[in-house]
Coordinates of C-alpha atoms in Angstrom, one line a residue:
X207 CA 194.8 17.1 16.6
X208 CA 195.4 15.1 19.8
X209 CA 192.6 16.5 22.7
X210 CA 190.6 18.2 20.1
X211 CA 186.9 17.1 19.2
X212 CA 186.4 14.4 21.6
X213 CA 184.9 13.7 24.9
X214 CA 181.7 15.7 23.9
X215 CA 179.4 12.6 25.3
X216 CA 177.3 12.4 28.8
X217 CA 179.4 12.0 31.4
X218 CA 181.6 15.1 31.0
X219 CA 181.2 17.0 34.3
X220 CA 177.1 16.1 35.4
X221 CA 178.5 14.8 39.2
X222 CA 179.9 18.2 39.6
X223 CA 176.5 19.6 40.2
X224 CA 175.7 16.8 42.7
X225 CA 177.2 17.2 46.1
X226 CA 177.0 13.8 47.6
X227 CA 177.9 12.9 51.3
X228 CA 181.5 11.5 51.8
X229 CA 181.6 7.4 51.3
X230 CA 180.5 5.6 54.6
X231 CA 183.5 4.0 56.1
X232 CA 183.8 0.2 54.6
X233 CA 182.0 -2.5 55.9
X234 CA 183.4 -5.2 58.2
X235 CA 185.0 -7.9 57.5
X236 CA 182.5 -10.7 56.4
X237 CA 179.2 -8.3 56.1
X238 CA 177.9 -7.5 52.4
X239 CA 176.9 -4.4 52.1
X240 CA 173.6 -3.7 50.3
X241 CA 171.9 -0.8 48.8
X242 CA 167.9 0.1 47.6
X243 CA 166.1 3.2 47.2
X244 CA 163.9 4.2 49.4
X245 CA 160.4 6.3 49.8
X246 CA 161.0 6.8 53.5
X247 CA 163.1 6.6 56.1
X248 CA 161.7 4.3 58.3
X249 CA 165.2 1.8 58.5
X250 CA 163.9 -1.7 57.5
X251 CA 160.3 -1.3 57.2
X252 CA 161.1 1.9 54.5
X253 CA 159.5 1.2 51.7
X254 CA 161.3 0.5 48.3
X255 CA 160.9 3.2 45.4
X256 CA 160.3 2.3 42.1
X257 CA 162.8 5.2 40.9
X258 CA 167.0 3.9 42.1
X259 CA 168.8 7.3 41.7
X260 CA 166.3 10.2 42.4
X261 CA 164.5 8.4 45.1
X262 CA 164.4 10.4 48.5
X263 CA 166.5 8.3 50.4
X264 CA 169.5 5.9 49.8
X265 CA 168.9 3.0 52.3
X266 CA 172.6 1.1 53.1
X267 CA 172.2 -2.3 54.9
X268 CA 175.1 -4.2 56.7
X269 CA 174.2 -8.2 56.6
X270 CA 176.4 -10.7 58.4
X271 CA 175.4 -14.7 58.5
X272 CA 171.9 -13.8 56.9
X273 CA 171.3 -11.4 59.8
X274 CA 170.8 -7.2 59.0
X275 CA 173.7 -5.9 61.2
X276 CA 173.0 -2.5 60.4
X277 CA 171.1 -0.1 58.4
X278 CA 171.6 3.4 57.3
X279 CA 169.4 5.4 55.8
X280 CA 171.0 8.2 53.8
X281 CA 168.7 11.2 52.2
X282 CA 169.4 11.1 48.6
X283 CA 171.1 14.9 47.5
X284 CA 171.1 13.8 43.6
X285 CA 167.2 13.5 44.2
X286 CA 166.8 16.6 42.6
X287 CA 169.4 16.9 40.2
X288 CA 168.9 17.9 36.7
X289 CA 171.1 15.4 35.3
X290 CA 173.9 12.6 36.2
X291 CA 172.1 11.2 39.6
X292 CA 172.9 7.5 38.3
X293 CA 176.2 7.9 37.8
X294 CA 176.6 10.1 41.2
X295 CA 174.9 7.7 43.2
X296 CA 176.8 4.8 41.6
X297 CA 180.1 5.8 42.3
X298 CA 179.6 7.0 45.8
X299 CA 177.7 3.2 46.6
X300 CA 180.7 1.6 44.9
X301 CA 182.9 3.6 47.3
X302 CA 181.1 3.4 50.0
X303 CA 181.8 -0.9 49.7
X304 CA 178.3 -1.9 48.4
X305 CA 178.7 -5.0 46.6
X306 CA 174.8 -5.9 46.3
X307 CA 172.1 -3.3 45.1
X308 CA 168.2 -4.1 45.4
X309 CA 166.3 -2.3 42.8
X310 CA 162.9 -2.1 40.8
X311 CA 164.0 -0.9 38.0
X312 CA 168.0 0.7 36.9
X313 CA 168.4 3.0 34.0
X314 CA 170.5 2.0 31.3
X315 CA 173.7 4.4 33.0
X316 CA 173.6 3.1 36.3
X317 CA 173.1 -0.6 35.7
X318 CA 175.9 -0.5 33.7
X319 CA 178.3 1.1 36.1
X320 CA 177.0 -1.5 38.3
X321 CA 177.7 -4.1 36.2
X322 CA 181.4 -2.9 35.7
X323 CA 182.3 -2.7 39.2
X324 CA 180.8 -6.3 39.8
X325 CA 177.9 -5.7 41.7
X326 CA 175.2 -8.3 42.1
X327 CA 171.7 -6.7 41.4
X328 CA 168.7 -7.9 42.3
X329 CA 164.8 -7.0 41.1
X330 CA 162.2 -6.6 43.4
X331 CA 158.9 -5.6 43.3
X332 CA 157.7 -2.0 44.1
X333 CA 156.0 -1.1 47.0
X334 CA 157.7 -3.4 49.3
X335 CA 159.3 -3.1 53.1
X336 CA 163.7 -3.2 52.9
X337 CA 163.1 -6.5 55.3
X338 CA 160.5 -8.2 53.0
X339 CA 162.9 -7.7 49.9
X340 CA 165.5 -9.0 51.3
X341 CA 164.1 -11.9 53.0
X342 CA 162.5 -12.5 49.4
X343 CA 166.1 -13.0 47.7
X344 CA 167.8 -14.4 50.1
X345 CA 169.8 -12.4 51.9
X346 CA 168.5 -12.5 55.5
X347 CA 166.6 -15.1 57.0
X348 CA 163.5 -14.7 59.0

């Protein structure tokens, strides 16, 4: 009976659907790496959606020494998806060397994959620029 009856849970095959760009090249040495939905892509003064995985954009922020290095903004393709955008967008953060995500709110999926792969997460409030929700906890200075 080995193989048969199991595995019939969520998970099973949902990033399939999702096509999502290959993971940016790892950050260097000494930078964290931070990630937060975003309404627009307008680099740090985009706007922070209240929605992680099926907000338009993805933005990806390089800080060194409390300073924003560099920041990507990414459109989101799992946006649209009819099912598994947390866990795409998860796993292609995690490989993509985030080790800090910025958020409004997580779903139960995501934050959990998150918390599994040891990444720091931090709430903000809706509504707010990249720069000002960074600056608010504590990540870049100024």
């Amino acid at each position: 009976m080995q193989g048969y009856g199991r595995g019939r849970g969520y998970g099973g095959g949902f990033r399939s659907f999702i096509s999502m760009p290959n993971p940016l090249p790892p950050p260097p040495p000494g930078t964290l790496r931070v990630a937060t939905a975003v309404i627009d892509n307008r680099g740090l003064n985009s706007i922070i959606s209240p929605r992680f995985a099926r907000a338009p954009f993805i933005a990806v922020i390089d800080i060194m020494g409390n300073i924003a290095v560099n920041t990507q903004i990414i459109e989101n393709p799992a946006a649209s998806a009819p099912r598994g955008a947390g866990s795409a967008v998860a796993q292609w953060l995690i490989s993509s060397g985030v080790r800090a995500v910025l958020a409004v709110n997580l779903g139960h999926h995501i934050y959990s994959i998150f918390q599994q792969a040891g990444i720091t997460i931090y709430t903000v409030q809706p509504g707010i620029r990249v720069i000002d929700a960074l600056r608010s906890v504590g990540l870049v200075k100024g």
